[in-house]
PDB file of C-alpha atoms in Angstrom:
ATOM      1  CA  MET O   1     -13.908  16.066 -63.409  1.00 50.00           C
ATOM      2  CA  GLY O   2     -17.582  14.298 -63.115  1.00 47.00           C
ATOM      3  CA  GLY O   3     -18.313  10.790 -63.020  1.00 48.00           C
ATOM      4  CA  CYS O   4     -21.231   8.484 -63.990  1.00 45.00           C
ATOM      5  CA  LEU O   5     -22.140   4.942 -62.316  1.00 45.00           C
ATOM      6  CA  PRO O   6     -22.781   2.416 -65.020  1.00 47.00           C
ATOM      7  CA  VAL O   7     -25.883   1.316 -62.764  1.00 43.00           C
ATOM      8  CA  GLY O   8     -27.421   4.612 -64.336  1.00 53.00           C
ATOM      9  CA  ARG O   9     -29.482   4.822 -61.104  1.00 67.00           C
ATOM     10  CA  GLN O  10     -29.346   6.669 -57.516  1.00 78.00           C
ATOM     11  CA  VAL O  11     -26.455   4.769 -55.581  1.00 79.00           C
ATOM     12  CA  PHE O  12     -25.595   7.595 -53.543  1.00 84.00           C
ATOM     13  CA  THR O  13     -28.869   8.321 -51.845  1.00 83.00           C
ATOM     14  CA  ARG O  14     -27.653   6.489 -48.385  1.00 86.00           C
ATOM     15  CA  PRO O  15     -24.297   7.633 -46.116  1.00 91.00           C
ATOM     16  CA  VAL O  16     -22.646   4.594 -46.235  1.00 92.00           C
ATOM     17  CA  TYR O  17     -22.262   5.599 -49.789  1.00 88.00           C
ATOM     18  CA  CYS O  18     -21.410   9.282 -49.452  1.00 92.00           C
ATOM     19  CA  SER O  19     -18.875   8.581 -46.987  1.00 95.00           C
ATOM     20  CA  ILE O  20     -16.981   6.201 -49.071  1.00 94.00           C
ATOM     21  CA  LEU O  21     -16.588   9.581 -51.170  1.00 94.00           C
ATOM     22  CA  ASP O  22     -15.588  11.383 -48.706  1.00 95.00           C
ATOM     23  CA  ASP O  23     -12.763   8.834 -47.207  1.00 95.00           C
ATOM     24  CA  SER O  24     -11.372   8.265 -50.928  1.00 95.00           C
ATOM     25  CA  LEU O  25     -11.699  11.998 -51.467  1.00 96.00           C
ATOM     26  CA  ASN O  26      -9.499  12.781 -48.037  1.00 96.00           C
ATOM     27  CA  TYR O  27      -7.041   9.466 -49.414  1.00 95.00           C
ATOM     28  CA  CYS O  28      -6.144  11.276 -52.340  1.00 96.00           C
ATOM     29  CA  ILE O  29      -5.684  15.006 -50.867  1.00 96.00           C
ATOM     30  CA  LYS O  30      -3.599  13.300 -47.970  1.00 96.00           C
ATOM     31  CA  GLU O  31      -1.943  10.545 -49.600  1.00 95.00           C
ATOM     32  CA  LYS O  32      -1.740  11.775 -53.797  1.00 96.00           C
ATOM     33  CA  GLU O  33      -1.360  15.783 -53.309  1.00 95.00           C
ATOM     34  CA  LEU O  34      -5.047  16.143 -54.548  1.00 96.00           C
ATOM     35  CA  SER O  35      -6.286  19.721 -54.507  1.00 96.00           C
ATOM     36  CA  VAL O  36     -10.316  19.299 -54.664  1.00 96.00           C
ATOM     37  CA  HIS O  37     -11.788  23.181 -55.255  1.00 96.00           C
ATOM     38  CA  ALA O  38     -15.372  22.347 -54.962  1.00 95.00           C
ATOM     39  CA  TYR O  39     -17.357  19.272 -55.697  1.00 93.00           C
ATOM     40  CA  VAL O  40     -20.819  18.251 -55.174  1.00 93.00           C
ATOM     41  CA  TYR O  41     -22.176  14.697 -55.128  1.00 92.00           C
ATOM     42  CA  MET O  42     -25.578  13.825 -57.114  1.00 91.00           C
ATOM     43  CA  THR O  43     -27.342  10.454 -56.448  1.00 88.00           C
ATOM     44  CA  SER O  44     -26.093   8.993 -59.454  1.00 82.00           C
ATOM     45  CA  HIS O  45     -22.753  10.728 -60.117  1.00 85.00           C
ATOM     46  CA  ILE O  46     -20.343  13.463 -58.737  1.00 90.00           C
ATOM     47  CA  HIS O  47     -18.596  16.870 -60.096  1.00 92.00           C
ATOM     48  CA  LEU O  48     -15.229  17.417 -58.866  1.00 93.00           C
ATOM     49  CA  VAL O  49     -13.120  20.402 -59.535  1.00 94.00           C
ATOM     50  CA  VAL O  50      -9.478  19.442 -58.658  1.00 95.00           C
ATOM     51  CA  THR O  51      -6.165  19.793 -59.475  1.00 95.00           C
ATOM     52  CA  ALA O  52      -2.769  17.389 -59.393  1.00 95.00           C
ATOM     53  CA  PRO O  53       0.597  17.991 -59.584  1.00 92.00           C
ATOM     54  CA  ASP O  54       1.616  17.848 -63.352  1.00 90.00           C
ATOM     55  CA  GLY O  55       0.875  14.875 -65.022  1.00 89.00           C
ATOM     56  CA  GLU O  56      -0.773  12.776 -62.099  1.00 94.00           C
ATOM     57  CA  LEU O  57      -4.985  13.703 -62.670  1.00 94.00           C
ATOM     58  CA  GLN O  58      -5.428  11.107 -64.517  1.00 93.00           C
ATOM     59  CA  ASN O  59      -3.589   8.637 -62.307  1.00 94.00           C
ATOM     60  CA  ILE O  60      -5.272   9.726 -59.251  1.00 95.00           C
ATOM     61  CA  VAL O  61      -8.624   9.456 -60.925  1.00 93.00           C
ATOM     62  CA  ARG O  62      -8.407   5.722 -62.224  1.00 91.00           C
ATOM     63  CA  ASP O  63      -7.174   5.231 -58.249  1.00 93.00           C
ATOM     64  CA  PHE O  64      -9.830   6.885 -56.860  1.00 93.00           C
ATOM     65  CA  LYS O  65     -12.347   4.974 -59.217  1.00 88.00           C
ATOM     66  CA  LYS O  66     -10.933   1.691 -59.002  1.00 87.00           C
ATOM     67  CA  PHE O  67     -11.020   1.748 -55.172  1.00 90.00           C
ATOM     68  CA  THR O  68     -14.225   3.919 -54.509  1.00 90.00           C
ATOM     69  CA  SER O  69     -15.701   1.144 -56.644  1.00 84.00           C
ATOM     70  CA  LYS O  70     -15.070  -1.658 -54.641  1.00 88.00           C
ATOM     71  CA  LYS O  71     -15.408  -0.346 -51.402  1.00 92.00           C
ATOM     72  CA  ILE O  72     -18.925   0.635 -52.673  1.00 87.00           C
ATOM     73  CA  ILE O  73     -19.959  -2.958 -53.905  1.00 85.00           C
ATOM     74  CA  GLU O  74     -18.238  -4.208 -50.695  1.00 90.00           C
ATOM     75  CA  ALA O  75     -20.981  -1.941 -48.717  1.00 89.00           C
ATOM     76  CA  ILE O  76     -23.719  -2.898 -50.928  1.00 85.00           C
ATOM     77  CA  LYS O  77     -23.081  -6.617 -49.906  1.00 87.00           C
ATOM     78  CA  GLU O  78     -22.601  -5.939 -46.230  1.00 89.00           C
ATOM     79  CA  HIS O  79     -25.293  -2.986 -45.099  1.00 83.00           C
ATOM     80  CA  PRO O  80     -28.859  -3.797 -45.454  1.00 79.00           C
ATOM     81  CA  GLU O  81     -29.956  -2.749 -48.806  1.00 79.00           C
ATOM     82  CA  ARG O  82     -33.195  -3.637 -50.540  1.00 79.00           C
ATOM     83  CA  ARG O  83     -31.826  -2.817 -54.153  1.00 81.00           C
ATOM     84  CA  ARG O  84     -28.575  -5.561 -52.540  1.00 83.00           C
ATOM     85  CA  GLU O  85     -29.372  -7.604 -55.719  1.00 80.00           C
ATOM     86  CA  TRP O  86     -30.407  -5.570 -58.122  1.00 78.00           C
ATOM     87  CA  LEU O  87     -27.306  -3.127 -57.720  1.00 77.00           C
ATOM     88  CA  LEU O  88     -24.807  -6.188 -57.733  1.00 79.00           C
ATOM     89  CA  ARG O  89     -26.509  -7.676 -60.634  1.00 78.00           C
ATOM     90  CA  LYS O  90     -26.066  -3.987 -62.582  1.00 73.00           C
ATOM     91  CA  PHE O  91     -22.397  -3.783 -62.010  1.00 69.00           C
ATOM     92  CA  SER O  92     -21.649  -7.127 -62.971  1.00 70.00           C
ATOM     93  CA  TYR O  93     -24.108  -7.154 -65.786  1.00 57.00           C
ATOM     94  CA  ALA O  94     -21.745  -3.743 -66.628  1.00 55.00           C
ATOM     95  CA  ALA O  95     -18.427  -5.667 -66.315  1.00 55.00           C
ATOM     96  CA  GLU O  96     -19.728  -8.754 -68.219  1.00 57.00           C
ATOM     97  CA  VAL O  97     -20.790  -6.329 -71.162  1.00 56.00           C
ATOM     98  CA  ARG O  98     -17.528  -4.668 -71.880  1.00 54.00           C
ATOM     99  CA  GLY O  99     -15.203  -7.552 -70.184  1.00 55.00           C
ATOM    100  CA  VAL O 100     -13.749  -5.318 -67.565  1.00 53.00           C
ATOM    101  CA  HIS O 101     -13.919  -4.488 -64.141  1.00 51.00           C
ATOM    102  CA  PRO O 102     -17.166  -2.487 -62.889  1.00 49.00           C
ATOM    103  CA  TYR O 103     -14.558   0.577 -61.688  1.00 48.00           C
ATOM    104  CA  GLN O 104     -13.839   0.914 -65.336  1.00 51.00           C
ATOM    105  CA  LYS O 105     -17.192   1.669 -66.305  1.00 48.00           C
ATOM    106  CA  LEU O 106     -16.666   4.918 -64.302  1.00 45.00           C
ATOM    107  CA  LYS O 107     -14.894   6.307 -66.726  1.00 48.00           C
ATOM    108  CA  LYS O 108     -17.558   8.835 -67.996  1.00 48.00           C
ATOM    109  CA  PHE O 109     -15.901  11.776 -67.308  1.00 45.00           C
ATOM    110  CA  LYS O 110     -14.682  15.009 -68.224  1.00 48.00           C
ATOM    111  CA  ILE O 111     -11.121  16.799 -67.451  1.00 48.00           C
ATOM    112  CA  ASN O 112     -12.158  20.641 -68.198  1.00 47.00           C
ATOM    113  CA  CYS O 113      -9.012  22.712 -68.387  1.00 45.00           C
ATOM    114  CA  VAL O 114      -9.145  26.374 -67.108  1.00 43.00           C
ATOM    115  CA  PHE O 115      -6.595  28.731 -67.322  1.00 35.00           C
TER     116      PHE O 115
END
């Protein structure tokens, strides 16, 4: 699974945002039985090699993206960030254009099955 952010820019350049990803993944591992086999955080997206109980991967991915995007928006508002207004406008614009919450913009991911 890889995910792209609606802003199309470098968001994961600050430790606070990477910590949010860490916390979200660890929650999914502990509470939702997600198995993370490999991962990498890029500056604008993430790549994950994961497995989950039968039929649950889509739900876990949805919940992960929803929770993570909300936390990233909160962090942008709370922490010193010279790009704060620009980032918030990008998240807001992405939601307005498609009429949905910003986390739903993160749907650009692939699930590849390897046997």
